[in-house]
Amino acid sequence: MNNFQEKVSFIWSVADLLRGDYKQSEYGKVILPLTVMRRLDCVLEPKKDAVLEKAKGLPKKADEAMRDLMLCQAAGKGMTFYNTSKFVLLPTEMAKGDSKNFVSLLSDQDQIAANLSNYIAGFSANAREILIDKFKFGEQINRLDESNLLFLVLRKFTEIDLHPDAVDNIEMGYIFEELIRRFSEASNETAGEHFTPREVIRLMVNLLFVEDSNALTKKGVIRTLYDPACGTGGMLSVAENYLRELNPSATLKTYGQELNPESYAICKSDMLIKGEDASNIKFGNSFTQDGLPIEHFDYFLSNPPFGVEWKKVQKDITDEHDKLGMAGRFGAGLPRVSDGSLLFLQHMVSKFRHDGTGSRLAIVFNGSPLFTGSAASGESEIRRWLIENDMLEAIVGLPDQLFYNTGISTYVWIVTNRKPKARKGKVQLIDASGESFFVKMRKSLGNKRNEIGDGTNGKADQIAEITRLFGEFEDGPQSKIFDNEGGGRIVLGVTDERPRKVVRTKAFEQPERTRKQRPAARLRIARRITVVIESSAVCVSLKLDAAQYVAFECNSVCVPAQRASHKS
């Protein structure tokens, strides 16, 4: 198997064994934990003998911490987990030999359920948490055994080599993400909640690091990065690889938090395999169970779920907003309960450094945080807070149909409290939504039909071009620079490309005699619309999604500059 799609197809073929005894929506309960288990077993197998010998000779007085340290050292350089069970997830013939103390789980078909439980119990606590607490795989062992499937499924997994020498961490990430996408598609769930296309991550990482290239190339530099909705850890991995390519002596310490137990388990297993501190990945809701409440970081990356309501945690968030104000995380404002995207942004900004070094974040949103909310609404106040405090550095409009679960247009926001001198008091808007910034995929993946070229396989390096537009910080056809003056008021308008006439909402300060409450005016745009951002008296267009309703709710009189007809 030469590419990750072949490996995915092989692993997915286990579903053929499960069909009939398991529903399609349940396949992931078996296949995902066994894929992680096989990966862990492949990593540990070369030093399995050494670990078993060390376990036999441990001092009787060794405490748990000392025991873990000695066994991790026996498992290999940089290892942070181990397994002391005599069993391995290998074909029977490969587990034979006088020099080996271990035996295959397949060697005794009648006792395979008990032996598998023994094998899982032999893992160190950090690996057991993944398999038992989060995947809850113990519940599947008896079910598979009673269906006479356990032996067949395990034998299938012994046929694929998932050692890092055969499948590196980036490719393994692709495998997990494609499996999740297929499971989500089969069960009609949302794959986009779990991961982000890698070319989008790479672009975000470029935008995040490009202005710090000089500092990041210094020998032995150490930086920290945090993702409050880290999913399977894709953003963390791509950022690590980028910095390693830029400077092999640099260290990027990654942190994250994830609410979905299966995504958390995959992310944590990836950290274990890379020999990193897996305790940096926290489980739970970042808003109500902040796992890193006192930490501050150099960089932030995130793709929070689009348009997910926060009603379940509304009381906690509202209480923090009311009681702590700007001393808490959500003092700038609360968005409507139907979309918590701007809560993630405020949560990340609350963890900015204020020690002179500052921080920078890149976050990907749909159009809602950009244009939703009337004057004085929570969304409007949050945007005003960002601009008045000179934290909004840039917004990059991306092509549509980039994501697996949605075809809508998306936007990368760059926010920082350490703008370079040339950028102070200014905001850059980049329109990278045109055809010159994406290529059509040969085969669609869900809603994903486009990708941003990375310069490989004959594709143009569109990631580099967008990065160049950002780095050069100049006015041009796709890049506009605006001043923050005028209190940072963000005003919205639309362009209907069919009649090609502009409808502007004039929500500037009006004479007192004209100020009155105006009902929300709803304009249905049949094709594609363009959001017009106005800071002071200037505007630029960023393309938004097609065929949807856009609401204007202005506290001052809203006088269109000209009216566009919308005939069917």
XYZ file of C-alpha atoms in Angstrom, residues 149-545:
397
model
C -16.111 -11.221 15.105
C -13.278 -10.420 17.527
C -10.721 -12.822 16.083
C -11.575 -11.896 12.489
C -11.363 -8.156 13.142
C -8.077 -8.377 15.052
C -6.554 -10.618 12.385
C -7.463 -8.014 9.766
C -5.664 -5.280 11.697
C -2.490 -7.368 12.069
C -2.132 -7.257 8.281
C -1.379 -3.519 8.094
C 1.872 -1.893 9.208
C 1.231 1.446 10.904
C 4.719 2.008 12.322
C 5.927 5.623 11.842
C 8.647 4.333 9.489
C 5.870 3.103 7.194
C 3.258 5.793 7.920
C 4.542 9.138 9.180
C 2.526 11.292 11.568
C 1.165 13.605 8.870
C -0.046 10.673 6.759
C -1.514 9.047 9.866
C -3.421 12.246 10.476
C -4.832 12.051 6.950
C -5.880 8.440 7.591
C -7.760 9.292 10.783
C -9.434 12.291 9.192
C -10.548 10.368 6.116
C -11.912 7.558 8.319
C -13.854 10.094 10.379
C -15.170 11.707 7.205
C -16.413 8.344 5.937
C -17.987 7.420 9.264
C -19.683 10.802 9.469
C -20.929 10.526 5.898
C -22.271 7.012 6.538
C -24.112 8.113 9.682
C -25.201 11.506 8.276
C -23.147 13.424 10.850
C -20.921 16.467 10.451
C -17.327 15.643 9.552
C -16.333 19.304 9.528
C -16.608 19.430 13.308
C -13.529 17.222 13.525
C -10.904 18.547 11.137
C -9.787 21.171 8.623
C -8.351 20.607 5.118
C -4.584 20.539 5.407
C -3.952 23.178 2.753
C -6.156 25.597 4.724
C -4.148 24.841 7.863
C -0.896 25.371 5.992
C -2.092 28.752 4.774
C -3.150 29.736 8.295
C 0.229 28.658 9.681
C 2.011 30.682 6.992
C -0.011 33.783 7.867
C 0.623 33.192 11.564
C 4.410 32.821 11.328
C 5.413 34.899 8.279
C 6.076 38.118 10.186
C 8.164 36.302 12.806
C 10.470 34.403 10.452
C 13.586 36.148 11.740
C 12.837 35.364 15.386
C 11.775 31.790 14.619
C 15.035 30.949 12.812
C 17.186 31.652 15.869
C 18.958 28.611 17.282
C 17.086 26.844 20.066
C 14.035 29.111 19.952
C 11.031 27.829 21.940
C 7.442 28.891 21.281
C 3.995 27.766 22.419
C 0.808 27.228 20.401
C -2.776 26.574 21.545
C -5.953 25.375 19.826
C -9.124 25.475 21.994
C -11.023 23.244 19.537
C -8.157 20.997 18.463
C -10.122 18.031 17.066
C -7.709 15.283 16.016
C -4.745 17.672 16.300
C -4.245 18.483 12.617
C -3.508 22.169 13.166
C -0.987 21.404 15.899
C 0.842 18.869 13.717
C 1.052 21.099 10.646
C 2.357 24.005 12.746
C 5.023 21.749 14.271
C 6.162 20.545 10.866
C 6.281 24.082 9.483
C 8.524 25.288 12.299
C 10.707 22.172 12.031
C 11.212 22.847 8.314
C 12.002 26.499 9.020
C 14.374 25.765 11.894
C 15.276 22.185 12.914
C 16.581 23.425 16.277
C 13.311 25.192 17.162
C 10.772 23.737 19.594
C 7.035 24.318 19.356
C 5.187 23.198 22.474
C 1.600 22.473 21.517
C -1.504 22.650 23.694
C -5.138 22.019 22.990
C -8.583 21.149 24.268
C -11.284 19.036 22.649
C -14.883 18.254 23.555
C -15.450 15.187 21.350
C -14.024 12.123 23.176
C -12.990 10.234 20.036
C -11.245 13.234 18.462
C -9.546 13.910 21.810
C -8.350 10.291 21.961
C -6.859 10.465 18.456
C -5.134 13.771 19.181
C -3.684 12.489 22.454
C -2.467 9.247 20.862
C -0.662 11.327 18.223
C 1.066 13.300 20.982
C 2.119 10.060 22.699
C 3.581 8.600 19.508
C 5.560 11.787 18.813
C 7.023 11.632 22.318
C 5.408 14.909 23.341
C 3.670 15.819 26.576
C 0.195 14.402 26.008
C -1.027 16.048 29.220
C -1.009 19.330 27.264
C -4.166 18.117 25.519
C -7.214 18.621 27.730
C -10.658 17.104 27.489
C -13.862 19.071 27.937
C -15.661 22.256 26.948
C -13.169 25.113 26.578
C -15.773 27.624 27.783
C -16.969 25.919 30.974
C -14.062 23.533 31.704
C -11.023 25.531 30.645
C -8.222 23.000 31.071
C -5.498 25.670 30.892
C -6.987 28.562 32.886
C -3.766 30.361 33.802
C -1.677 29.639 30.707
C -0.723 32.199 28.068
C 0.650 31.354 24.640
C 2.677 32.802 21.779
C 0.463 31.557 18.956
C -3.083 30.328 18.458
C -4.764 28.381 15.648
C -8.363 27.247 15.501
C -11.277 26.225 13.322
C -14.208 26.271 15.753
C -17.457 24.644 14.557
C -19.447 26.916 12.232
C -22.794 28.147 13.519
C -23.002 25.939 16.615
C -25.230 27.310 19.369
C -23.970 27.726 22.942
C -27.338 27.446 24.676
C -26.195 24.518 26.846
C -23.496 26.653 28.473
C -25.325 29.987 28.269
C -25.694 30.436 32.025
C -21.987 29.935 32.749
C -20.876 32.258 29.982
C -23.442 34.935 30.776
C -22.502 34.808 34.478
C -18.821 35.281 33.638
C -19.660 38.167 31.310
C -21.872 39.893 33.889
C -19.711 39.333 36.962
C -16.175 39.676 35.590
C -16.620 41.970 32.603
C -13.268 42.678 30.943
C -11.503 40.853 33.786
C -13.023 37.667 32.379
C -12.904 36.127 28.941
C -16.133 37.443 27.444
C -16.201 41.067 28.545
C -16.287 42.551 25.031
C -19.738 41.148 24.320
C -21.883 38.064 23.858
C -22.930 36.985 20.344
C -26.368 35.568 19.649
C -26.807 32.142 21.188
C -27.088 30.460 17.769
C -23.364 30.925 16.964
C -20.509 30.753 19.457
C -17.679 31.502 17.016
C -16.821 34.895 18.523
C -16.729 33.322 21.988
C -13.808 31.188 20.821
C -12.069 34.312 19.551
C -12.468 36.103 22.893
C -11.367 32.973 24.777
C -8.150 32.896 22.745
C -7.460 36.619 23.131
C -7.811 36.207 26.914
C -4.723 33.961 26.764
C -2.560 36.493 24.909
C 0.795 37.317 26.440
C 1.160 40.797 27.926
C 4.849 40.553 28.846
C 6.180 42.554 25.917
C 6.374 39.604 23.511
C 2.673 39.548 22.661
C 0.702 36.896 20.784
C -0.917 36.268 17.407
C -3.836 34.079 16.360
C -5.311 32.771 13.121
C -8.900 31.553 13.211
C -11.193 30.457 10.393
C -14.847 31.538 10.388
C -17.792 31.445 8.035
C -19.407 34.777 7.145
C -21.567 35.053 10.251
C -19.008 36.635 12.638
C -18.132 39.109 9.895
C -21.538 40.574 9.173
C -24.083 39.347 11.742
C -25.424 41.753 14.361
C -26.937 45.217 14.381
C -25.259 48.265 15.868
C -24.698 47.774 19.626
C -25.344 44.023 19.331
C -22.927 41.577 20.923
C -21.280 40.767 17.595
C -20.899 44.438 16.688
C -19.415 45.262 20.098
C -16.868 42.437 19.813
C -15.753 43.630 16.377
C -15.568 47.233 17.642
C -13.474 46.078 20.618
C -11.004 44.335 18.305
C -10.573 47.393 16.077
C -10.501 50.011 18.825
C -7.756 48.037 20.571
C -5.902 47.692 17.248
C -5.908 43.886 17.395
C -7.513 43.053 14.041
C -4.594 42.685 11.659
C -6.181 41.115 8.592
C -9.150 39.214 7.188
C -8.568 36.881 4.238
C -11.569 35.798 2.181
C -11.071 32.217 0.926
C -12.628 30.347 -2.015
C -15.859 28.475 -1.407
C -16.213 24.666 -1.400
C -12.972 24.164 0.533
C -14.461 22.278 3.468
C -15.803 18.740 3.675
C -19.154 19.499 5.283
C -20.065 22.860 3.763
C -19.687 24.693 0.462
C -19.930 28.196 1.934
C -17.166 30.766 1.782
C -14.850 31.086 4.754
C -12.552 33.743 6.176
C -9.274 33.655 8.084
C -8.974 36.355 10.744
C -5.511 37.358 11.974
C -5.651 38.967 15.418
C -2.677 40.154 17.474
C -1.580 42.463 20.280
C 1.859 43.012 18.738
C 1.388 44.520 15.308
C 4.549 45.577 13.457
C 5.006 49.342 13.273
C 3.812 49.539 9.651
C 0.540 47.806 10.524
C -0.355 49.783 13.628
C -3.723 51.490 13.310
C -4.506 49.628 10.096
C -6.464 46.582 8.894
C -5.675 44.570 5.764
C -8.454 42.876 3.785
C -7.466 40.268 1.200
C -9.840 38.822 -1.389
C -8.418 35.365 -2.168
C -11.730 33.935 -3.321
C -11.163 34.203 -7.067
C -10.307 31.425 -9.513
C -6.607 32.273 -9.411
C -6.491 31.136 -5.771
C -7.839 27.588 -6.052
C -7.822 24.510 -8.232
C -10.694 22.132 -8.910
C -10.269 18.694 -7.373
C -10.454 15.676 -9.650
C -12.731 13.953 -7.170
C -14.904 15.690 -4.598
C -14.725 14.784 -0.915
C -18.149 15.570 0.513
C -18.712 19.282 -0.167
C -15.025 19.838 -0.826
C -14.579 20.444 -4.558
C -11.804 23.046 -4.469
C -8.370 23.195 -2.894
C -5.742 25.880 -2.531
C -2.686 24.850 -4.526
C 0.541 24.198 -2.625
C 2.974 24.010 -5.531
C 3.048 20.201 -5.678
C 1.770 17.773 -8.335
C 1.799 20.447 -11.016
C -0.420 22.837 -9.035
C 0.371 26.518 -8.665
C 1.600 27.581 -5.234
C -1.471 29.602 -4.320
C -0.689 29.331 -0.598
C 2.554 31.200 -1.250
C 0.729 33.843 -3.323
C -1.804 34.571 -0.580
C 1.018 34.645 1.967
C 2.883 37.108 -0.265
C -0.134 39.425 -0.462
C -0.339 39.414 3.322
C 3.400 39.841 3.888
C 3.877 42.689 1.406
C 1.070 44.691 3.057
C 0.316 46.809 0.015
C -2.820 48.071 -1.735
C -3.694 46.192 -4.882
C -6.537 44.444 -6.707
C -6.806 41.709 -4.039
C -5.421 43.584 -1.036
C -6.762 46.744 0.602
C -5.330 48.602 3.597
C -7.576 50.710 5.851
C -7.093 52.958 8.856
C -8.791 52.175 12.146
C -9.908 55.773 12.635
C -13.511 56.622 13.378
C -13.935 54.369 16.391
C -13.515 51.183 14.411
C -17.144 51.124 13.259
C -17.811 48.149 10.997
C -20.611 48.843 8.519
C -22.085 46.265 6.199
C -23.491 46.452 2.726
C -23.975 44.095 -0.184
C -23.257 43.892 -3.855
C -25.543 41.813 -6.037
C -23.362 40.688 -8.911
C -26.292 40.048 -11.231
C -27.382 43.677 -11.761
C -23.878 44.775 -10.680
C -25.211 47.646 -8.620
C -24.163 48.441 -5.106
C -26.543 48.848 -2.210
C -24.737 50.572 0.652
C -26.054 50.904 4.174
C -25.145 54.361 5.394
C -24.861 53.703 9.089
C -22.397 56.522 9.662
C -23.307 59.064 12.311
C -26.386 60.830 10.947
C -27.664 64.286 11.919
C -29.749 64.069 15.072
C -32.969 64.969 13.262
C -32.781 61.831 11.096
C -32.063 59.313 13.853
C -34.892 56.897 14.483
C -35.447 53.177 14.835
C -35.765 51.413 11.490
C -37.138 47.880 11.169
C -34.766 45.255 9.872
C -34.691 45.286 6.093
C -34.183 41.888 4.532
C -32.780 41.592 1.056
C -32.824 38.241 -0.679
C -29.838 37.820 -2.971
C -30.410 35.177 -5.616
C -26.812 34.500 -6.550
C -23.570 35.584 -4.985
C -23.207 38.518 -2.648
C -20.302 40.562 -1.437
C -19.931 41.860 2.069
C -18.678 45.417 2.136
C -16.623 46.311 5.187
C -16.444 50.024 5.892
C -13.963 51.406 8.397
C -14.384 55.163 8.481
C -15.334 56.228 4.960
C -13.702 53.520 2.875
C -14.922 50.097 1.799
C -13.743 46.898 0.152
C -15.572 43.820 -1.037
C -15.100 40.315 0.352
C -17.172 37.581 -1.269
C -19.645 35.726 0.889
C -21.946 32.767 0.327
